[in-house]
PDB file of C-alpha atoms in Angstrom:
ATOM      1  CA  MET A   1       0.000   0.000   0.000  1.00  0.00           C
ATOM      2  CA  ALA A   2       2.857   2.366   0.770  1.00  0.00           C
ATOM      3  CA  PHE A   3       4.271   1.884  -2.697  1.00  0.00           C
ATOM      4  CA  SER A   4       0.987   2.751  -4.410  1.00  0.00           C
ATOM      5  CA  THR A   5       0.622   5.968  -2.418  1.00  0.00           C
ATOM      6  CA  SER A   6       4.098   7.019  -3.482  1.00  0.00           C
ATOM      7  CA  LEU A   7       2.926   6.949  -7.104  1.00  0.00           C
ATOM      8  CA  LEU A   8       0.363   9.694  -6.590  1.00  0.00           C
ATOM      9  CA  PRO A   9       1.264  12.958  -8.320  1.00  0.00           C
ATOM     10  CA  ALA A  10       2.650  15.637  -6.032  1.00  0.00           C
ATOM     11  CA  PRO A  11       1.515  19.248  -6.187  1.00  0.00           C
ATOM     12  CA  ALA A  12       3.731  21.492  -8.301  1.00  0.00           C
ATOM     13  CA  SER A  13       4.807  23.535  -5.267  1.00  0.00           C
ATOM     14  CA  ARG A  14       6.380  20.435  -3.647  1.00  0.00           C
ATOM     15  CA  VAL A  15       8.219  19.128  -6.707  1.00  0.00           C
ATOM     16  CA  ARG A  16      11.634  20.638  -7.324  1.00  0.00           C
ATOM     17  CA  ALA A  17      14.219  19.682  -9.876  1.00  0.00           C
ATOM     18  CA  SER A  18      17.520  18.876  -8.252  1.00  0.00           C
ATOM     19  CA  PRO A  19      20.826  19.913  -9.759  1.00  0.00           C
ATOM     20  CA  ALA A  20      21.757  16.212  -9.869  1.00  0.00           C
ATOM     21  CA  ALA A  21      18.699  15.384 -12.028  1.00  0.00           C
ATOM     22  CA  PRO A  22      17.846  18.361 -14.265  1.00  0.00           C
ATOM     23  CA  GLU A  23      15.527  16.162 -16.387  1.00  0.00           C
ATOM     24  CA  LEU A  24      13.032  16.069 -13.511  1.00  0.00           C
ATOM     25  CA  LEU A  25      10.952  19.177 -13.924  1.00  0.00           C
ATOM     26  CA  ALA A  26       7.991  20.292 -11.858  1.00  0.00           C
ATOM     27  CA  PHE A  27       4.496  20.184 -13.300  1.00  0.00           C
ATOM     28  CA  PRO A  28       3.685  23.501 -14.928  1.00  0.00           C
ATOM     29  CA  PRO A  29       1.438  25.729 -12.831  1.00  0.00           C
ATOM     30  CA  ALA A  30      -2.245  25.838 -13.699  1.00  0.00           C
ATOM     31  CA  LYS A  31      -3.247  28.417 -16.293  1.00  0.00           C
ATOM     32  CA  LYS A  32      -4.858  31.580 -15.010  1.00  0.00           C
ATOM     33  CA  GLY A  33      -8.117  30.965 -16.905  1.00  0.00           C
ATOM     34  CA  ALA A  34      -8.496  27.329 -15.734  1.00  0.00           C
ATOM     35  CA  VAL A  35     -11.739  26.450 -13.974  1.00  0.00           C
ATOM     36  CA  SER A  36     -11.942  24.008 -11.092  1.00  0.00           C
ATOM     37  CA  LEU A  37     -14.529  21.223 -11.082  1.00  0.00           C
ATOM     38  CA  ALA A  38     -16.380  22.830  -8.170  1.00  0.00           C
ATOM     39  CA  ALA A  39     -16.553  26.160 -10.002  1.00  0.00           C
ATOM     40  CA  ALA A  40     -17.879  24.458 -13.121  1.00  0.00           C
ATOM     41  CA  ARG A  41     -20.621  22.809 -11.049  1.00  0.00           C
ATOM     42  CA  ARG A  42     -21.617  26.130  -9.494  1.00  0.00           C
ATOM     43  CA  ARG A  43     -21.660  27.818 -12.902  1.00  0.00           C
ATOM     44  CA  GLY A  44     -23.862  25.037 -14.306  1.00  0.00           C
ATOM     45  CA  ALA A  45     -26.361  25.536 -11.494  1.00  0.00           C
ATOM     46  CA  ARG A  46     -26.571  29.272 -12.264  1.00  0.00           C
ATOM     47  CA  ARG A  47     -27.119  28.690 -15.983  1.00  0.00           C
ATOM     48  CA  GLY A  48     -30.010  26.290 -15.548  1.00  0.00           C
ATOM     49  CA  VAL A  49     -28.141  23.113 -16.436  1.00  0.00           C
ATOM     50  CA  ARG A  50     -29.620  20.054 -14.735  1.00  0.00           C
ATOM     51  CA  ALA A  51     -29.228  16.316 -14.934  1.00  0.00           C
ATOM     52  CA  GLU A  52     -32.138  14.015 -15.559  1.00  0.00           C
ATOM     53  CA  VAL A  53     -32.481  10.692 -13.830  1.00  0.00           C
ATOM     54  CA  ASN A  54     -32.799   7.778 -16.248  1.00  0.00           C
ATOM     55  CA  GLU A  55     -34.708   4.599 -15.494  1.00  0.00           C
ATOM     56  CA  SER A  56     -32.593   2.077 -13.692  1.00  0.00           C
ATOM     57  CA  GLY A  57     -31.363  -1.030 -15.477  1.00  0.00           C
ATOM     58  CA  SER A  58     -33.469  -3.246 -13.239  1.00  0.00           C
ATOM     59  CA  ALA A  59     -36.654  -1.407 -14.254  1.00  0.00           C
ATOM     60  CA  LEU A  60     -35.800  -1.957 -17.909  1.00  0.00           C
ATOM     61  CA  ALA A  61     -35.162  -5.653 -17.267  1.00  0.00           C
ATOM     62  CA  ALA A  62     -38.497  -5.997 -15.481  1.00  0.00           C
ATOM     63  CA  ASP A  63     -40.250  -4.422 -18.455  1.00  0.00           C
ATOM     64  CA  ALA A  64     -38.537  -6.892 -20.795  1.00  0.00           C
ATOM     65  CA  PHE A  65     -39.672  -9.878 -18.728  1.00  0.00           C
ATOM     66  CA  ALA A  66     -43.238  -8.542 -18.593  1.00  0.00           C
ATOM     67  CA  GLN A  67     -43.475  -9.266 -22.333  1.00  0.00           C
ATOM     68  CA  VAL A  68     -42.573 -12.945 -21.853  1.00  0.00           C
ATOM     69  CA  LYS A  69     -45.590 -15.201 -22.353  1.00  0.00           C
ATOM     70  CA  HIS A  70     -43.976 -18.498 -23.364  1.00  0.00           C
ATOM     71  CA  VAL A  71     -40.769 -19.916 -21.856  1.00  0.00           C
ATOM     72  CA  LEU A  72     -38.721 -22.843 -23.151  1.00  0.00           C
ATOM     73  CA  LEU A  73     -36.823 -25.052 -20.725  1.00  0.00           C
ATOM     74  CA  PRO A  74     -34.412 -27.328 -22.623  1.00  0.00           C
ATOM     75  CA  VAL A  75     -33.191 -30.425 -20.761  1.00  0.00           C
ATOM     76  CA  THR A  76     -30.003 -31.757 -22.339  1.00  0.00           C
ATOM     77  CA  ASP A  77     -28.395 -33.761 -19.554  1.00  0.00           C
ATOM     78  CA  ARG A  78     -28.883 -37.480 -18.915  1.00  0.00           C
ATOM     79  CA  ASN A  79     -29.047 -37.252 -15.151  1.00  0.00           C
ATOM     80  CA  PRO A  80     -32.407 -38.883 -14.260  1.00  0.00           C
ATOM     81  CA  TYR A  81     -32.717 -36.563 -11.250  1.00  0.00           C
ATOM     82  CA  LEU A  82     -31.534 -33.534 -13.270  1.00  0.00           C
ATOM     83  CA  SER A  83     -28.196 -31.818 -12.901  1.00  0.00           C
ATOM     84  CA  GLU A  84     -27.812 -28.815 -10.623  1.00  0.00           C
ATOM     85  CA  GLY A  85     -27.861 -26.465 -13.620  1.00  0.00           C
ATOM     86  CA  THR A  86     -31.053 -27.961 -15.042  1.00  0.00           C
ATOM     87  CA  ARG A  87     -32.724 -27.809 -11.620  1.00  0.00           C
ATOM     88  CA  GLN A  88     -31.747 -24.143 -11.388  1.00  0.00           C
ATOM     89  CA  ALA A  89     -33.111 -23.483 -14.901  1.00  0.00           C
ATOM     90  CA  ALA A  90     -36.368 -25.255 -13.983  1.00  0.00           C
ATOM     91  CA  ALA A  91     -36.759 -23.177 -10.824  1.00  0.00           C
ATOM     92  CA  THR A  92     -35.998 -19.949 -12.709  1.00  0.00           C
ATOM     93  CA  SER A  93     -38.421 -20.843 -15.517  1.00  0.00           C
ATOM     94  CA  ALA A  94     -41.179 -21.591 -13.027  1.00  0.00           C
ATOM     95  CA  SER A  95     -40.527 -18.399 -11.108  1.00  0.00           C
ATOM     96  CA  LEU A  96     -40.534 -16.191 -14.216  1.00  0.00           C
ATOM     97  CA  ALA A  97     -43.580 -17.896 -15.702  1.00  0.00           C
ATOM     98  CA  LYS A  98     -45.513 -17.648 -12.454  1.00  0.00           C
ATOM     99  CA  LYS A  99     -44.630 -13.985 -11.934  1.00  0.00           C
ATOM    100  CA  TYR A 100     -45.434 -12.873 -15.489  1.00  0.00           C
ATOM    101  CA  GLY A 101     -48.242 -15.319 -16.313  1.00  0.00           C
ATOM    102  CA  ALA A 102     -46.302 -17.206 -18.971  1.00  0.00           C
ATOM    103  CA  ASN A 103     -46.547 -20.801 -20.177  1.00  0.00           C
ATOM    104  CA  ILE A 104     -43.655 -23.256 -19.974  1.00  0.00           C
ATOM    105  CA  THR A 105     -42.643 -25.807 -22.566  1.00  0.00           C
ATOM    106  CA  VAL A 106     -40.005 -28.363 -21.651  1.00  0.00           C
ATOM    107  CA  VAL A 107     -38.035 -30.011 -24.440  1.00  0.00           C
ATOM    108  CA  VAL A 108     -35.994 -33.088 -23.547  1.00  0.00           C
ATOM    109  CA  ILE A 109     -33.110 -33.511 -25.983  1.00  0.00           C
ATOM    110  CA  ASP A 110     -30.840 -36.535 -26.326  1.00  0.00           C
ATOM    111  CA  ASP A 111     -28.992 -38.152 -29.184  1.00  0.00           C
ATOM    112  CA  LYS A 112     -30.119 -41.612 -28.062  1.00  0.00           C
ATOM    113  CA  PRO A 113     -33.674 -42.897 -28.540  1.00  0.00           C
ATOM    114  CA  LYS A 114     -35.945 -43.450 -25.531  1.00  0.00           C
ATOM    115  CA  GLU A 115     -35.437 -47.218 -25.648  1.00  0.00           C
ATOM    116  CA  GLU A 116     -31.679 -46.814 -24.995  1.00  0.00           C
ATOM    117  CA  PHE A 117     -32.228 -44.581 -21.973  1.00  0.00           C
ATOM    118  CA  PRO A 118     -33.550 -46.863 -19.184  1.00  0.00           C
ATOM    119  CA  GLU A 119     -34.043 -44.035 -16.676  1.00  0.00           C
ATOM    120  CA  HIS A 120     -36.184 -41.936 -19.026  1.00  0.00           C
ATOM    121  CA  ASP A 121     -39.331 -42.251 -16.908  1.00  0.00           C
ATOM    122  CA  THR A 122     -37.403 -41.234 -13.791  1.00  0.00           C
ATOM    123  CA  GLN A 123     -36.164 -38.120 -15.593  1.00  0.00           C
ATOM    124  CA  MET A 124     -39.703 -37.216 -16.712  1.00  0.00           C
ATOM    125  CA  SER A 125     -41.070 -37.528 -13.169  1.00  0.00           C
ATOM    126  CA  SER A 126     -38.125 -35.493 -11.887  1.00  0.00           C
ATOM    127  CA  ILE A 127     -38.938 -32.705 -14.362  1.00  0.00           C
ATOM    128  CA  ARG A 128     -42.581 -32.768 -13.255  1.00  0.00           C
ATOM    129  CA  TRP A 129     -41.572 -32.658  -9.594  1.00  0.00           C
ATOM    130  CA  HIS A 130     -39.188 -29.700  -9.982  1.00  0.00           C
ATOM    131  CA  LEU A 131     -41.708 -27.635 -11.931  1.00  0.00           C
ATOM    132  CA  SER A 132     -44.506 -28.494  -9.482  1.00  0.00           C
ATOM    133  CA  GLU A 133     -42.241 -27.254  -6.675  1.00  0.00           C
ATOM    134  CA  GLY A 134     -42.237 -23.919  -8.500  1.00  0.00           C
ATOM    135  CA  GLY A 135     -46.041 -23.942  -8.744  1.00  0.00           C
ATOM    136  CA  PHE A 136     -46.417 -25.426 -12.237  1.00  0.00           C
ATOM    137  CA  THR A 137     -48.364 -28.629 -12.727  1.00  0.00           C
ATOM    138  CA  GLU A 138     -49.417 -27.909 -16.307  1.00  0.00           C
ATOM    139  CA  PHE A 139     -46.743 -27.363 -18.926  1.00  0.00           C
ATOM    140  CA  GLY A 140     -45.934 -28.476 -22.438  1.00  0.00           C
ATOM    141  CA  LEU A 141     -43.559 -31.401 -22.865  1.00  0.00           C
ATOM    142  CA  MET A 142     -41.711 -32.332 -26.028  1.00  0.00           C
ATOM    143  CA  GLU A 143     -39.215 -35.120 -26.518  1.00  0.00           C
ATOM    144  CA  ARG A 144     -36.633 -34.846 -29.264  1.00  0.00           C
ATOM    145  CA  LEU A 145     -34.725 -38.088 -28.809  1.00  0.00           C
ATOM    146  CA  GLY A 146     -32.467 -39.908 -31.232  1.00  0.00           C
ATOM    147  CA  GLU A 147     -32.774 -37.401 -34.073  1.00  0.00           C
ATOM    148  CA  GLY A 148     -29.042 -37.034 -34.653  1.00  0.00           C
ATOM    149  CA  LYS A 149     -29.199 -33.216 -34.554  1.00  0.00           C
ATOM    150  CA  LYS A 150     -27.214 -30.901 -32.320  1.00  0.00           C
ATOM    151  CA  PRO A 151     -29.154 -29.722 -29.246  1.00  0.00           C
ATOM    152  CA  THR A 152     -28.583 -26.075 -30.201  1.00  0.00           C
ATOM    153  CA  ALA A 153     -30.310 -26.628 -33.561  1.00  0.00           C
ATOM    154  CA  ILE A 154     -33.201 -28.464 -31.891  1.00  0.00           C
ATOM    155  CA  ILE A 155     -33.669 -25.652 -29.338  1.00  0.00           C
ATOM    156  CA  GLY A 156     -33.723 -23.155 -32.213  1.00  0.00           C
ATOM    157  CA  GLU A 157     -36.271 -25.198 -34.178  1.00  0.00           C
ATOM    158  CA  VAL A 158     -38.588 -25.570 -31.188  1.00  0.00           C
ATOM    159  CA  ALA A 159     -38.278 -21.888 -30.268  1.00  0.00           C
ATOM    160  CA  ASP A 160     -39.096 -20.935 -33.853  1.00  0.00           C
ATOM    161  CA  GLU A 161     -42.004 -23.407 -34.267  1.00  0.00           C
ATOM    162  CA  LEU A 162     -43.683 -22.400 -31.011  1.00  0.00           C
ATOM    163  CA  GLU A 163     -42.811 -18.690 -31.335  1.00  0.00           C
ATOM    164  CA  LEU A 164     -41.295 -18.640 -27.867  1.00  0.00           C
ATOM    165  CA  ASP A 165     -40.370 -15.467 -26.018  1.00  0.00           C
ATOM    166  CA  LEU A 166     -37.521 -16.759 -23.855  1.00  0.00           C
ATOM    167  CA  VAL A 167     -35.208 -19.751 -23.511  1.00  0.00           C
ATOM    168  CA  VAL A 168     -33.879 -20.447 -20.001  1.00  0.00           C
ATOM    169  CA  LEU A 169     -30.665 -22.433 -20.041  1.00  0.00           C
ATOM    170  CA  SER A 170     -27.910 -23.119 -17.556  1.00  0.00           C
ATOM    171  CA  MET A 171     -24.291 -22.390 -18.444  1.00  0.00           C
ATOM    172  CA  GLU A 172     -23.716 -25.974 -17.364  1.00  0.00           C
ATOM    173  CA  ALA A 173     -25.209 -27.131 -20.682  1.00  0.00           C
ATOM    174  CA  ILE A 174     -22.596 -25.064 -22.508  1.00  0.00           C
ATOM    175  CA  HIS A 175     -19.703 -26.067 -20.260  1.00  0.00           C
ATOM    176  CA  SER A 176     -20.562 -29.740 -20.636  1.00  0.00           C
ATOM    177  CA  LYS A 177     -20.580 -29.281 -24.447  1.00  0.00           C
ATOM    178  CA  HIS A 178     -24.248 -30.289 -24.800  1.00  0.00           C
ATOM    179  CA  VAL A 179     -25.088 -26.892 -26.266  1.00  0.00           C
ATOM    180  CA  ASP A 180     -22.774 -24.871 -28.490  1.00  0.00           C
ATOM    181  CA  GLY A 181     -22.663 -21.374 -27.029  1.00  0.00           C
ATOM    182  CA  ASN A 182     -21.338 -19.913 -30.291  1.00  0.00           C
ATOM    183  CA  LEU A 183     -24.417 -21.069 -32.198  1.00  0.00           C
ATOM    184  CA  LEU A 184     -27.006 -19.815 -29.715  1.00  0.00           C
ATOM    185  CA  ALA A 185     -27.363 -16.430 -31.400  1.00  0.00           C
ATOM    186  CA  GLU A 186     -27.524 -18.006 -34.841  1.00  0.00           C
ATOM    187  CA  PHE A 187     -30.161 -20.679 -34.203  1.00  0.00           C
ATOM    188  CA  ILE A 188     -32.323 -19.260 -31.418  1.00  0.00           C
ATOM    189  CA  PRO A 189     -34.758 -16.558 -32.577  1.00  0.00           C
ATOM    190  CA  CYS A 190     -35.607 -15.229 -29.115  1.00  0.00           C
ATOM    191  CA  PRO A 191     -33.665 -14.047 -26.048  1.00  0.00           C
ATOM    192  CA  VAL A 192     -31.742 -16.660 -24.076  1.00  0.00           C
ATOM    193  CA  LEU A 193     -31.367 -16.357 -20.314  1.00  0.00           C
ATOM    194  CA  LEU A 194     -28.086 -18.084 -19.406  1.00  0.00           C
ATOM    195  CA  LEU A 195     -27.869 -18.928 -15.731  1.00  0.00           C
ATOM    196  CA  PRO A 196     -24.453 -19.058 -14.057  1.00  0.00           C
ATOM    197  CA  LEU A 197     -23.275 -22.207 -12.363  1.00  0.00           C
TER     198      LEU A 197
END
């Protein structure tokens, strides 16, 4: 801390060039016509200059969510009890949908068909349970299993077909390479809410 305070500029009256180091010159004195910040503020007040308060960023975000009427919750992991990120996305989807009166559609995406996933029914009941915990017992459910398409493309197709307003997705889906984060903007025609891990 002492070192950083020694780097602060010194006032011109305290800086003197020594005969041993003539290259060190004092800062030039302030010009006679220079105006201090305090004087500029006072002058602005006399001339009728005033600042206007803009809406806060949170108010703008609330207005954006008020327009959401249909939310997509993609489930891309194979955990029958849902991964932490998918549980968080389910809770967030339910909360947003409940607050703004929106519908939820869940799309379960996997490259394997249902027959090769023995815990499929457990995963479906887990999805139902997590959404019911958030107050949702009625929601749309789509299964896109064994199609051989990338999950990002499937999410984009579903969002486009159903004219969705928002996709809620955990960053975990991107980190685990289930969803390609670079293609989200290209394939998904609506805003995407990415939840941190």
